[in-house]
Structures are given as C-alpha cells and as structure tokens.
XYZ file of C-alpha atoms in Angstrom:
313
model
C 92.017 127.017 90.216
C 89.582 124.728 90.177
C 88.587 122.288 92.564
C 90.171 119.106 90.583
C 93.664 120.614 90.341
C 95.795 118.289 92.284
C 98.361 120.057 94.750
C 101.817 118.084 95.088
C 103.135 119.230 98.240
C 107.053 118.909 99.030
C 109.977 120.272 100.824
C 111.557 121.910 97.681
C 114.830 121.837 99.719
C 115.098 118.260 99.469
C 117.473 116.748 97.063
C 115.971 113.437 97.011
C 114.729 113.660 93.439
C 110.875 112.119 93.808
C 109.135 115.057 93.176
C 109.714 115.202 89.534
C 108.881 111.879 89.396
C 105.278 112.761 91.218
C 104.681 115.218 88.874
C 105.379 113.019 86.262
C 102.723 110.552 87.154
C 100.429 113.130 88.228
C 100.517 114.396 84.323
C 99.881 111.076 83.064
C 96.933 110.457 85.277
C 95.186 113.826 84.920
C 96.722 114.894 81.417
C 97.760 118.444 83.321
C 100.449 119.616 85.614
C 99.985 119.664 89.636
C 100.314 122.799 91.593
C 103.327 122.044 93.122
C 103.761 123.532 96.735
C 106.826 123.915 99.076
C 105.724 122.224 102.294
C 108.224 124.555 104.172
C 105.613 127.548 104.527
C 103.282 124.804 106.283
C 106.084 124.007 108.651
C 106.313 125.127 111.991
C 109.413 125.482 113.222
C 110.701 128.506 111.025
C 113.242 127.194 109.798
C 113.148 127.892 106.109
C 113.393 131.169 103.320
C 110.526 130.206 101.538
C 108.608 133.240 102.365
C 105.569 133.699 104.640
C 103.716 131.132 106.753
C 100.883 128.901 104.632
C 97.862 128.735 105.162
C 94.973 126.247 105.128
C 91.744 126.559 105.324
C 88.784 123.374 105.178
C 86.050 124.892 103.029
C 83.674 121.711 103.791
C 82.896 118.917 101.524
C 86.196 117.403 101.682
C 87.893 120.742 99.924
C 90.154 122.683 101.183
C 92.433 125.964 100.412
C 96.012 125.869 100.520
C 98.235 129.221 100.417
C 101.876 129.508 100.098
C 104.613 131.577 98.177
C 102.215 133.444 96.077
C 99.932 130.612 94.692
C 96.483 129.979 96.133
C 94.752 126.448 95.342
C 91.301 124.931 96.350
C 91.647 121.192 96.271
C 89.970 117.951 97.129
C 93.141 116.124 96.809
C 96.858 116.526 98.220
C 99.799 114.270 97.375
C 102.086 114.685 100.205
C 105.793 113.446 99.461
C 109.526 114.174 100.141
C 109.171 115.482 103.860
C 112.918 114.808 105.251
C 112.766 112.695 108.512
C 113.837 115.820 110.515
C 111.602 118.064 109.515
C 108.397 115.763 109.897
C 107.691 116.648 113.428
C 107.604 120.806 112.158
C 105.035 119.405 109.503
C 102.580 117.402 111.704
C 100.471 120.303 112.487
C 99.964 120.591 108.231
C 99.162 117.038 108.428
C 96.402 117.057 111.260
C 95.128 120.577 109.476
C 94.463 118.370 105.837
C 93.248 115.349 108.068
C 90.665 117.588 109.590
C 89.565 118.692 106.323
C 88.872 115.528 104.831
C 90.545 116.110 101.759
C 91.782 112.785 99.641
C 95.706 112.339 101.004
C 97.458 109.127 101.883
C 100.032 111.544 103.847
C 98.297 112.837 107.000
C 98.746 110.436 109.671
C 101.107 112.185 112.055
C 101.294 109.222 114.260
C 102.337 106.560 111.679
C 104.936 108.619 110.286
C 106.203 108.846 113.929
C 106.385 105.498 114.238
C 108.271 105.007 111.296
C 110.807 107.584 111.402
C 111.661 107.341 114.712
C 113.695 104.045 114.748
C 113.455 103.227 118.545
C 109.503 103.590 118.051
C 109.890 101.281 114.856
C 111.446 98.577 117.469
C 108.362 98.867 119.689
C 105.538 98.258 117.179
C 107.553 95.193 115.667
C 108.014 93.637 119.173
C 104.147 94.720 119.748
C 103.051 92.901 116.348
C 105.722 90.322 115.887
C 107.437 91.674 113.014
C 110.633 89.451 112.996
C 113.808 91.700 113.654
C 117.274 91.867 114.673
C 117.558 92.219 118.412
C 117.884 96.136 119.190
C 118.859 97.966 122.017
C 117.971 101.955 122.459
C 120.837 104.109 123.987
C 120.489 107.626 125.348
C 123.383 109.568 126.115
C 124.454 105.910 127.741
C 127.758 105.887 130.144
C 130.584 103.787 128.319
C 130.097 100.815 130.955
C 125.945 100.656 129.707
C 127.046 101.064 126.002
C 129.548 98.011 126.751
C 127.288 95.933 128.239
C 124.695 96.450 125.467
C 127.341 95.925 122.982
C 127.899 92.273 124.593
C 124.680 91.466 124.929
C 124.338 91.723 121.438
C 127.327 89.824 120.491
C 129.767 92.461 120.005
C 128.888 92.929 115.866
C 126.307 95.683 115.659
C 125.002 98.297 113.690
C 124.906 101.680 115.235
C 122.254 104.469 113.874
C 120.306 107.344 115.032
C 117.200 107.289 116.211
C 116.237 109.990 113.153
C 118.591 109.501 110.114
C 118.398 109.383 106.623
C 120.226 107.664 103.425
C 122.421 105.660 105.824
C 124.433 108.617 107.211
C 125.768 108.709 110.631
C 125.231 104.602 110.734
C 128.501 102.436 111.663
C 129.534 98.626 111.546
C 130.606 98.479 115.443
C 133.163 95.421 115.822
C 135.522 96.505 118.763
C 134.871 98.644 121.890
C 137.043 101.524 120.410
C 134.535 101.866 117.514
C 131.627 101.597 119.948
C 133.323 104.657 121.862
C 134.058 106.337 118.870
C 130.056 106.201 117.949
C 129.252 106.825 121.440
C 130.798 110.222 120.745
C 129.624 110.703 117.385
C 125.850 110.533 118.707
C 126.763 112.726 121.744
C 127.963 115.344 119.884
C 124.650 115.654 117.948
C 122.617 115.394 121.172
C 120.808 112.361 119.727
C 119.622 108.582 120.987
C 120.690 105.979 118.897
C 120.094 102.220 118.659
C 122.505 99.087 118.160
C 121.334 95.899 116.462
C 122.956 92.925 116.170
C 124.026 92.388 112.678
C 122.298 89.710 110.237
C 125.202 88.376 108.589
C 123.466 88.847 105.170
C 125.935 87.908 102.823
C 125.979 86.857 98.940
C 127.524 83.420 98.257
C 130.701 85.544 97.161
C 130.682 87.279 100.286
C 128.848 90.358 99.620
C 126.423 92.299 101.524
C 122.936 92.071 100.154
C 119.493 92.857 101.329
C 116.027 94.010 99.637
C 113.618 96.744 99.317
C 110.111 96.397 98.819
C 107.990 99.016 98.681
C 104.052 98.541 99.741
C 101.165 100.397 98.875
C 97.985 99.733 99.908
C 98.763 96.419 101.868
C 100.350 95.314 98.624
C 103.937 94.899 97.522
C 104.124 96.838 94.455
C 108.079 96.885 93.684
C 111.023 95.188 94.673
C 114.989 96.056 94.535
C 117.926 94.174 95.541
C 120.940 95.869 96.971
C 124.501 94.463 97.112
C 127.012 96.480 99.185
C 130.933 95.097 97.813
C 132.069 97.323 101.634
C 131.152 95.203 104.472
C 131.317 98.078 107.123
C 128.809 100.308 104.742
C 125.340 100.807 104.684
C 123.654 98.570 101.954
C 121.732 101.120 100.067
C 122.679 103.021 96.921
C 123.579 106.368 98.349
C 126.489 104.498 100.213
C 127.720 102.681 97.303
C 125.556 99.734 96.729
C 124.086 98.454 93.230
C 120.696 97.781 93.279
C 118.628 95.622 90.687
C 114.975 95.716 89.974
C 113.368 92.707 90.530
C 109.803 91.315 89.747
C 107.828 90.037 93.208
C 107.659 86.829 92.737
C 111.673 87.330 92.314
C 112.015 88.118 96.085
C 112.837 84.973 98.469
C 109.792 83.325 99.833
C 108.100 85.023 102.484
C 109.837 88.372 102.319
C 106.508 90.157 100.443
C 104.264 89.251 103.496
C 106.984 90.191 105.908
C 106.912 93.612 104.271
C 103.391 94.201 104.165
C 103.185 92.875 107.589
C 106.036 95.721 108.718
C 104.052 98.310 106.826
C 100.747 97.664 108.569
C 102.702 97.249 112.308
C 103.097 100.796 111.540
C 100.089 101.655 109.740
C 101.629 103.359 106.776
C 99.560 103.428 103.276
C 103.070 103.455 101.540
C 106.465 102.478 102.833
C 109.566 101.193 101.660
C 111.008 98.319 103.796
C 114.405 97.270 103.987
C 114.651 93.625 104.839
C 117.082 90.678 104.777
C 116.028 86.763 103.833
C 118.729 85.968 106.583
C 117.727 84.786 110.149
C 114.637 83.496 108.546
C 113.550 86.898 107.119
C 114.088 90.448 109.067
C 112.939 94.211 108.471
C 115.693 96.694 109.042
C 113.584 99.448 108.692
C 110.259 101.153 107.023
C 110.829 104.375 105.347
C 107.981 106.917 104.833
C 108.684 108.139 101.617
C 111.006 105.299 99.644
C 113.110 106.693 97.146
C 112.666 105.441 93.612
C 114.315 105.677 90.375
C 112.920 106.257 86.886
C 111.147 105.049 84.983
C 109.881 101.973 86.646
C 109.607 103.755 89.840
C 106.911 105.820 88.360
C 105.016 103.106 86.750
C 105.547 101.255 89.891
C 105.382 103.573 92.808
C 104.252 107.274 91.619
C 101.317 106.632 89.364
C 99.886 104.000 91.654
C 100.537 106.452 94.432
C 99.129 109.441 92.881
C 96.072 107.513 91.626
C 95.001 106.744 95.289
C 94.329 110.288 95.468
C 92.030 110.477 92.576
C 89.531 108.113 93.190
C 86.074 109.518 94.384
C-alpha cells in the first residue's frame, strides 16, 4: 500500500457508530476507502481478542508503518477516533509512538486526552484557566460524613458522576442523603473516584431540562445541537432519552460558542464536543475527546473537516 493511504484507527469493539461516518468522509475527500485498522492490538492492556500485538515503525520523513490483524500499511496520515474512555490509558503508548514519528494526526496528545477523559483533571484545568463551570467536588472513597459535608456545601442538589465514564452511564441526580449514600455505594463497588457538581437548573420555559453540545475543531465551532430531556433526573443526552435538534452556530445563546472554544483550548484539544448550558451565565459541564454525531449533517460538519485536516501537506 502506498504512502498516501489514509489510515482510520479506531476500536472495532466500540458500538458508538462514528467509525463509518469517518470512512464516508475519507472516501469523499480522497476518492477511495481508508485503511481501517483496529486500535485494540496497539493497546498495552492485552484486553482484546483482536490477534497479536500491533507494530508501529517510524520510517522517517513523517511516515510510519503500521501492522495489525494481518494488514500492513505505510502512511503519513492516521485518523484516530472512537477510542472509548476506559481504553485510552492503554492506547497512550501508541499515541506517543505516532507523535514521535511525525505522522499527520490530531489524535496523539496523551496529556490533552487525559485532561478531558478524567473529569477531576478537567475541573482543575477549568479552575486554572477561568472556564465557567458549576462548583464541583471530587470524592475518593469518602466517609459518609465527608460525602454528606460536600453534598451540603454544594446546596443539596447535585449531579454525581464517575471521574471516567461515557454516555451518561453511572450518573445520578442526587437531592437526598439516601440518594447520596446509594451513589457512594455504587462508586465504591466500581472502585472509582467520583465527583458531585451543583445542579445548573438548566430548564426550558415548560420545565424540561436542556443543554447544548458544541463541537469545536481547530479553534472554531463547527456544529451545535440542543438536547432536551423530559426526565429531570436523567442526564441530558440522547443515549439517556433526550431529544436533539441541530442548530446553526449563530442560533446558540450569545457567548456559548466562545465558551466552548475556551473550554477546548483549556484542555489543548484540536477537536472536542463541549456540553454546556446558558444558565448561570454560561457554564461548561464536560468536554468529550471523540464526540458522537449523526448523519448526514455530522459527516459534513465534523467528519469531513476532521479527516481533511489530516490530508493537508
């Protein structure tokens, strides 16, 4: 395979669904299929059944040879996407090797990925850089008294979530001490640190919860979606039952696009999906390394410009 073959490196066990959208974008931009490689053989935890460990060999002049699953390809552009949060630490060595090779890729910054994936680190960056967010406290195997004190300090109406999670799983709206104790037991069973953040009271006029996701690429907002959730105790995203409506960037409440760009810059990410609300003067909830997006708008707004950024000389 030739040097100009574009490699799409994703976790093939993921069911998120953006892998095919990236492939569509690659075909549109190059006129041919990308070489689709499974990222799992390049991970260091051995927790996969995708065959022998992958190999990465830097060839100089910004080219690299990747070998996995019986496929070997030499390329100067590697599109990395759809790596689930819990697999990212095992993928870090591959990122470092790609970065050292000089290959064109927007997915090689280990520190940026970690800052966004580990939500306690995200909060630390936001505090450092003045990114508005709801008051948040990180808890690590807290005593019942310590958890209760943190809960009261935040006003007794909070959202609890693991420091590393995905899609709103293991996220709870907590308004009573009984719910707090149940959340603490849940995270203890998972053996994970967690956070509680004050509720933003982000409601529509008819009482439903709502928030926005803004996708930022290269310091520019390229996609905006509004999520509306009728269940006030459920996370406000599609996989938890919220409905979504695509918006033009200029339809966002004033200042939200700029806030999304600020949050992305704080974490040093070239691409990010920023979840935020207009209430409380505009606040950021979290930043996603690999935002999911639908078709066909998502292909045009996110996948095409993201893949295209890997094709420029």
